[in-house]
CSV table of C-alpha atoms in Angstrom, one decimal:
chain,number,residue,atom,x,y,z
P,1,MET,CA,-16.8,-11.6,-19.9
P,2,ASN,CA,-13.9,-11.4,-22.3
P,3,PRO,CA,-13.7,-7.9,-23.8
P,4,GLY,CA,-11.3,-8.9,-26.5
P,5,PRO,CA,-7.6,-8.1,-27.0
P,6,TRP,CA,-8.0,-4.5,-27.7
P,7,TRP,CA,-10.1,-3.4,-24.7
P,8,GLY,CA,-8.4,-5.9,-22.5
P,9,GLY,CA,-5.0,-4.4,-23.5
P,10,VAL,CA,-6.3,-0.9,-22.8
P,11,ALA,CA,-7.5,-2.0,-19.4
P,12,VAL,CA,-4.1,-3.7,-18.5
P,13,ALA,CA,-2.2,-0.7,-19.7
P,14,ALA,CA,-4.4,1.6,-17.6
P,15,ALA,CA,-4.1,-0.6,-14.5
P,16,TYR,CA,-0.3,-0.9,-14.8
P,17,ALA,CA,0.0,2.8,-15.4
P,18,VAL,CA,-2.1,3.6,-12.3
P,19,VAL,CA,0.1,1.3,-10.1
P,20,ILE,CA,3.6,2.4,-11.5
P,21,GLY,CA,2.4,6.1,-11.7
P,22,SER,CA,1.2,6.0,-8.0
P,23,LEU,CA,4.5,4.5,-6.9
P,24,ILE,CA,6.5,7.3,-8.8
P,25,LEU,CA,4.3,9.9,-7.3
P,26,PHE,CA,4.7,8.7,-3.8
P,27,VAL,CA,8.7,8.6,-4.2
P,28,GLY,CA,8.6,12.1,-5.7
P,29,LEU,CA,6.5,13.4,-2.8
P,30,ILE,CA,8.8,11.7,-0.2
P,31,SER,CA,11.9,13.1,-1.9
P,32,ALA,CA,10.5,16.6,-2.1
P,33,LYS,CA,9.5,16.5,1.6
P,34,ARG,CA,13.0,15.2,2.5
P,35,ARG,CA,14.7,18.1,0.7
P,36,LYS,CA,12.4,20.6,2.4
P,37,LEU,CA,13.1,19.1,5.8
P,38,GLN,CA,16.9,19.1,5.3
P,39,ALA,CA,16.8,22.7,4.3
P,40,ARG,CA,14.7,23.5,7.4
P,41,ARG,CA,17.1,21.6,9.6
P,42,LYS,CA,20.1,23.5,8.3
P,43,GLU,CA,18.3,26.8,8.8
P,44,LEU,CA,17.5,25.9,12.4
P,45,GLU,CA,20.9,24.7,13.2
P,46,ARG,CA,22.4,28.0,11.9
P,47,SER,CA,19.9,30.0,14.1
P,48,ARG,CA,20.8,28.0,17.3
Q,1,MET,CA,22.7,2.0,1.6
Q,2,LYS,CA,19.9,-0.4,2.5
Q,3,SER,CA,17.5,2.1,0.8
Q,4,ARG,CA,19.5,2.2,-2.3
Q,5,ILE,CA,19.8,-1.6,-2.7
Q,6,LEU,CA,16.0,-1.9,-2.2
Q,7,GLY,CA,15.5,1.0,-4.7
Q,8,ILE,CA,17.6,-0.6,-7.4
Q,9,SER,CA,16.0,-4.0,-6.7
Q,10,SER,CA,12.5,-2.4,-6.9
Q,11,VAL,CA,13.2,-0.7,-10.3
Q,12,VAL,CA,14.7,-3.9,-11.8
Q,13,GLY,CA,12.0,-6.0,-10.1
Q,14,ILE,CA,9.1,-4.0,-11.8
Q,15,GLY,CA,10.8,-4.7,-15.1
Q,16,VAL,CA,10.9,-8.4,-14.3
Q,17,ALA,CA,7.2,-8.4,-13.0
Q,18,LEU,CA,6.2,-6.8,-16.3
Q,19,TYR,CA,8.0,-9.4,-18.3
Q,20,PHE,CA,6.3,-12.2,-16.2
Q,21,ALA,CA,2.9,-10.6,-16.4
Q,22,LEU,CA,2.9,-9.6,-20.1
Q,23,TYR,CA,5.0,-12.3,-21.8
Q,24,TYR,CA,5.7,-15.2,-19.6
Q,25,ALA,CA,2.2,-15.9,-18.3
Q,26,PRO,CA,-0.2,-17.5,-20.9
Q,27,THR,CA,-3.4,-15.7,-21.9
Q,28,GLU,CA,-6.1,-17.0,-19.7
Q,29,GLN,CA,-9.0,-18.6,-21.7
Q,30,THR,CA,-12.1,-17.1,-20.1
Q,31,MET,CA,-11.0,-13.5,-19.4
Q,32,GLY,CA,-8.5,-13.2,-22.2
Q,33,VAL,CA,-5.9,-10.3,-22.0
Q,34,LEU,CA,-8.0,-8.6,-19.3
Q,35,GLN,CA,-6.9,-11.3,-16.8
Q,36,ARG,CA,-3.4,-9.8,-16.8
Q,37,VAL,CA,-4.7,-6.8,-14.6
Q,38,PHE,CA,-4.7,-9.5,-11.9
Q,39,TYR,CA,-0.9,-9.7,-11.8
Q,40,PHE,CA,-0.7,-6.1,-10.4
Q,41,HIS,CA,-4.1,-6.0,-8.7
Q,42,LEU,CA,-3.5,-9.0,-6.3
Q,43,PRO,CA,-0.1,-7.8,-4.8
Q,44,GLN,CA,-1.6,-4.4,-4.2
Q,45,ALA,CA,-4.5,-6.0,-2.3
Q,46,ILE,CA,-2.3,-8.3,-0.2
Q,47,LEU,CA,0.1,-5.4,0.6
Q,48,SER,CA,-2.9,-3.3,1.6
Q,49,TYR,CA,-3.6,-6.0,4.2
Q,50,ILE,CA,0.0,-6.3,5.3
Q,51,ALA,CA,0.1,-2.5,5.8
Q,52,ALA,CA,-2.9,-2.9,8.3
Q,53,PHE,CA,-0.9,-5.6,10.2
Q,54,LEU,CA,2.3,-3.6,10.4
Q,55,LEU,CA,0.2,-0.4,11.4
Q,56,GLY,CA,-1.4,-2.6,14.2
Q,57,PHE,CA,1.9,-4.0,15.2
Q,58,GLY,CA,3.5,-0.5,15.4
Q,59,SER,CA,0.5,0.8,17.4
Q,60,LEU,CA,0.7,-2.1,19.9
Q,61,MET,CA,4.5,-1.7,20.2
Q,62,TYR,CA,4.0,2.0,20.9
Q,63,LEU,CA,1.5,1.4,23.6
Q,64,ALA,CA,3.8,-1.2,25.2
Q,65,THR,CA,7.0,0.7,25.0
Q,66,ARG,CA,6.0,4.4,24.4
Q,67,ASP,CA,8.9,4.7,22.2
Q,68,LEU,CA,8.1,7.1,19.3
Q,69,LYS,CA,10.0,5.0,16.7
Q,70,TRP,CA,7.1,2.6,16.8
Q,71,ASP,CA,4.6,5.4,16.3
Q,72,ARG,CA,6.7,6.5,13.2
Q,73,PHE,CA,6.6,2.9,12.0
Q,74,ALA,CA,2.8,2.8,12.5
Q,75,TYR,CA,2.0,6.0,10.5
Q,76,CYS,CA,4.4,5.3,7.7
Q,77,ASN,CA,2.6,2.0,7.2
Q,78,ALA,CA,-0.8,3.9,7.3
Q,79,GLU,CA,0.4,6.1,4.5
Q,80,LEU,CA,1.5,3.1,2.4
Q,81,GLY,CA,-1.9,1.6,3.3
Q,82,VAL,CA,-3.6,4.5,1.6
Q,83,LEU,CA,-1.3,4.1,-1.4
Q,84,PHE,CA,-1.9,0.4,-1.8
Q,85,THR,CA,-5.6,0.4,-1.0
Q,86,ALA,CA,-6.1,3.2,-3.6
Q,87,THR,CA,-4.3,1.2,-6.3
Q,88,THR,CA,-6.2,-2.0,-5.4
Q,89,LEU,CA,-9.5,-0.2,-5.8
Q,90,ILE,CA,-8.6,1.6,-9.0
Q,91,THR,CA,-7.1,-1.5,-10.7
Q,92,GLY,CA,-10.2,-3.5,-9.5
Q,93,MET,CA,-12.6,-0.9,-10.9
Q,94,ILE,CA,-10.8,-1.0,-14.3
Q,95,TRP,CA,-11.2,-4.8,-14.3
Q,96,GLY,CA,-14.8,-4.7,-13.0
Q,97,ARG,CA,-15.8,-2.2,-15.7
Q,98,LEU,CA,-14.9,-4.6,-18.5
Q,99,ALA,CA,-15.6,-7.9,-16.7
Q,100,TRP,CA,-18.9,-7.0,-15.0
Q,101,ASN,CA,-19.9,-3.9,-16.8
Q,102,VAL,CA,-19.9,-1.8,-13.7
Q,103,TRP,CA,-17.2,0.4,-12.1
Q,104,TRP,CA,-18.2,-0.5,-8.5
Q,105,ALA,CA,-19.9,-3.9,-7.8
Q,106,GLY,CA,-20.7,-2.7,-4.3
Q,107,ASP,CA,-20.2,-6.3,-2.9
Q,108,ALA,CA,-18.8,-7.0,0.6
Q,109,ARG,CA,-15.2,-7.6,-0.6
Q,110,THR,CA,-15.0,-4.2,-2.4
Q,111,ASN,CA,-16.8,-2.3,0.2
Q,112,LEU,CA,-14.6,-3.7,3.0
Q,113,GLU,CA,-11.5,-2.7,1.0
Q,114,LEU,CA,-12.9,0.8,0.7
Q,115,ILE,CA,-13.5,0.8,4.4
Q,116,LEU,CA,-9.9,-0.3,5.1
Q,117,GLY,CA,-8.8,2.7,2.9
Q,118,LEU,CA,-11.0,5.1,4.8
Q,119,LEU,CA,-9.6,3.8,8.1
Q,120,TYR,CA,-6.1,4.6,6.9
Q,121,VAL,CA,-7.3,8.0,5.9
Q,122,GLY,CA,-9.1,8.5,9.2
Q,123,TYR,CA,-5.9,7.5,11.1
Q,124,LEU,CA,-4.0,10.1,9.3
Q,125,MET,CA,-6.7,12.8,9.5
Q,126,LEU,CA,-6.9,12.3,13.3
Q,127,ARG,CA,-3.2,12.7,13.6
Q,128,ALA,CA,-3.3,15.9,11.6
Q,129,TYR,CA,-5.8,17.4,14.2
Q,130,LEU,CA,-3.7,16.5,17.3
Q,131,PRO,CA,-0.7,18.8,17.7
Q,132,GLU,CA,0.7,17.2,20.9
Q,133,ARG,CA,3.2,14.4,19.7
Q,134,GLU,CA,2.4,11.8,22.5
Q,135,LYS,CA,-1.4,12.4,22.5
Q,136,ARG,CA,-1.4,12.0,18.7
Q,137,ALA,CA,0.5,8.8,18.8
Q,138,ARG,CA,-1.6,7.3,21.7
Q,139,LEU,CA,-5.1,8.2,20.3
Q,140,SER,CA,-4.4,7.3,16.7
Q,141,THR,CA,-3.8,3.7,17.7
Q,142,VAL,CA,-7.5,3.2,17.9
Q,143,PHE,CA,-7.8,3.5,14.1
Q,144,GLY,CA,-4.8,1.3,13.7
Q,145,PHE,CA,-6.5,-1.5,15.6
Q,146,LEU,CA,-9.8,-1.0,13.6
Q,147,ALA,CA,-7.7,-1.4,10.4
Q,148,VAL,CA,-6.4,-4.7,11.7
Q,149,LEU,CA,-9.9,-5.8,12.5
Q,150,ASP,CA,-11.1,-5.1,9.0
Q,151,VAL,CA,-8.6,-7.4,7.3
Q,152,PRO,CA,-9.9,-10.9,8.3
Q,153,ILE,CA,-13.5,-9.8,7.7
Q,154,ASN,CA,-12.4,-8.5,4.2
Q,155,TYR,CA,-10.6,-11.7,3.5
Q,156,GLY,CA,-13.4,-13.9,4.6
Q,157,ALA,CA,-16.1,-11.7,2.9
Q,158,ILE,CA,-16.0,-13.8,-0.3
Q,159,TYR,CA,-16.7,-17.0,1.6
Q,160,TRP,CA,-19.3,-15.7,4.0
Q,161,TRP,CA,-21.4,-13.5,1.7
Q,162,GLU,CA,-22.5,-13.7,-1.9
Q,163,THR,CA,-20.1,-11.5,-3.8
Q,164,GLN,CA,-19.1,-11.0,-7.4
Q,165,HIS,CA,-15.4,-10.9,-6.5
Q,166,PRO,CA,-13.6,-14.0,-7.8
Q,167,LYS,CA,-12.4,-16.6,-5.3
Q,168,PRO,CA,-8.7,-17.0,-4.7
Q,169,VAL,CA,-6.5,-18.9,-7.1
Q,170,LEU,CA,-3.6,-19.3,-4.6
Q,171,GLY,CA,-3.3,-21.1,-1.3
Q,172,PRO,CA,-5.1,-24.3,0.0
Q,173,ARG,CA,-8.6,-23.0,-1.0
Q,174,GLY,CA,-7.5,-21.7,-4.3
Q,175,GLY,CA,-8.8,-22.7,-7.7
Q,176,GLY,CA,-6.8,-24.6,-10.4
Q,177,ALA,CA,-4.7,-21.9,-12.2
Q,178,ASP,CA,-2.2,-22.7,-14.8
Q,179,PRO,CA,1.3,-23.2,-13.1
Q,180,ASP,CA,2.8,-20.4,-15.3
Q,181,ILE,CA,0.1,-18.0,-14.1
Q,182,LYS,CA,0.9,-19.0,-10.5
Q,183,ILE,CA,4.6,-18.3,-11.2
Q,184,ALA,CA,3.8,-14.9,-12.6
Q,185,ILE,CA,1.6,-14.1,-9.5
Q,186,TYR,CA,4.4,-15.1,-7.1
Q,187,VAL,CA,7.1,-13.1,-9.0
Q,188,SER,CA,4.8,-10.0,-9.0
Q,189,LEU,CA,4.0,-10.5,-5.3
Q,190,LEU,CA,7.7,-10.8,-4.4
Q,191,VAL,CA,8.6,-7.7,-6.5
Q,192,PHE,CA,5.8,-5.5,-4.9
Q,193,THR,CA,6.9,-6.7,-1.4
Q,194,ILE,CA,10.4,-5.4,-2.2
Q,195,VAL,CA,8.9,-2.2,-3.5
Q,196,TYR,CA,6.9,-1.9,-0.3
Q,197,ALA,CA,10.0,-2.4,1.8
Q,198,TRP,CA,11.8,0.2,-0.2
Q,199,LEU,CA,9.0,2.9,0.2
Q,200,LEU,CA,8.7,2.1,3.9
Q,201,THR,CA,12.5,2.5,4.4
Q,202,LYS,CA,12.5,5.8,2.6
Q,203,ARG,CA,9.3,7.1,4.4
Q,204,LEU,CA,10.8,6.1,7.8
Q,205,GLU,CA,13.9,8.1,7.0
Q,206,VAL,CA,11.8,11.2,6.3
Q,207,ALA,CA,9.7,10.5,9.4
Q,208,ARG,CA,12.8,10.5,11.6
Q,209,LEU,CA,13.9,13.8,9.9
Q,210,GLU,CA,10.4,15.2,10.7
Q,211,ASP,CA,10.9,14.4,14.4
Q,212,GLU,CA,14.4,15.9,14.4
Q,213,VAL,CA,13.2,19.1,12.9
Q,214,GLY,CA,10.3,19.2,15.3
Q,215,ALA,CA,12.7,18.9,18.3
Q,216,LEU,CA,15.0,21.6,16.8
Q,217,GLU,CA,12.2,24.0,16.3
Q,218,ALA,CA,11.1,23.4,20.0
Q,219,SER,CA,14.6,24.0,21.3
Q,220,VAL,CA,15.0,27.2,19.1
Q,221,GLU,CA,11.6,28.5,20.4
Q,222,ALA,CA,12.6,27.7,24.0
Q,223,SER,CA,15.9,29.5,23.8
């Protein structure tokens, strides 16, 4: 079924936003985790 | 350095993939503009399979060598498996809602993709419940191998059972897609493979850091 250019365009925009948004979210979560772990490592190295 | 190069390539590559998907590829006659969802959906699906193979490979290598670097490799791929399975399912649902008038067709291909996603989640949940590092690595390999088993069944589902999912347009059994459509698909596949490699590299760096912090915590507690 061809939903037409309007709804087709909305679907494409939504699908691409989901993919790119998920990638950005994943990178953001990894970076936040990395900063937290680096801070914890420094703290542990000082207390050794 | 490797992560930085992959990161820059990923960001530039996504721009290139968007250009090929939105401007370069012609509008398909039957589905119209909606078919362009496919340029992002297909690479996500293929990478969700690759994540399973890499997870299985990491699990196998861990059992063979007992080196924790392979366990890290396995679970980083499981996390990426969750990500890529989720994006596959969501983009597929968006497409299915307009193409078939249902969010979830419930056919073998879509159900097996959901099962693959649940196997990745099961793998990570099992790990979360096992505090002992070696035991966690050893027992979770079971889910890793189950994920690998799902992939060929998932791939073959559209041939073995009646499904609404379209047949492949690439490969020896593929249909006759326009050459420009095929080029756009290959570009998108290449770009998302680079993105996958970048995310895996970044995640592995954090996984190494997690183990370092774990070891430091153990040594501080012991002293």
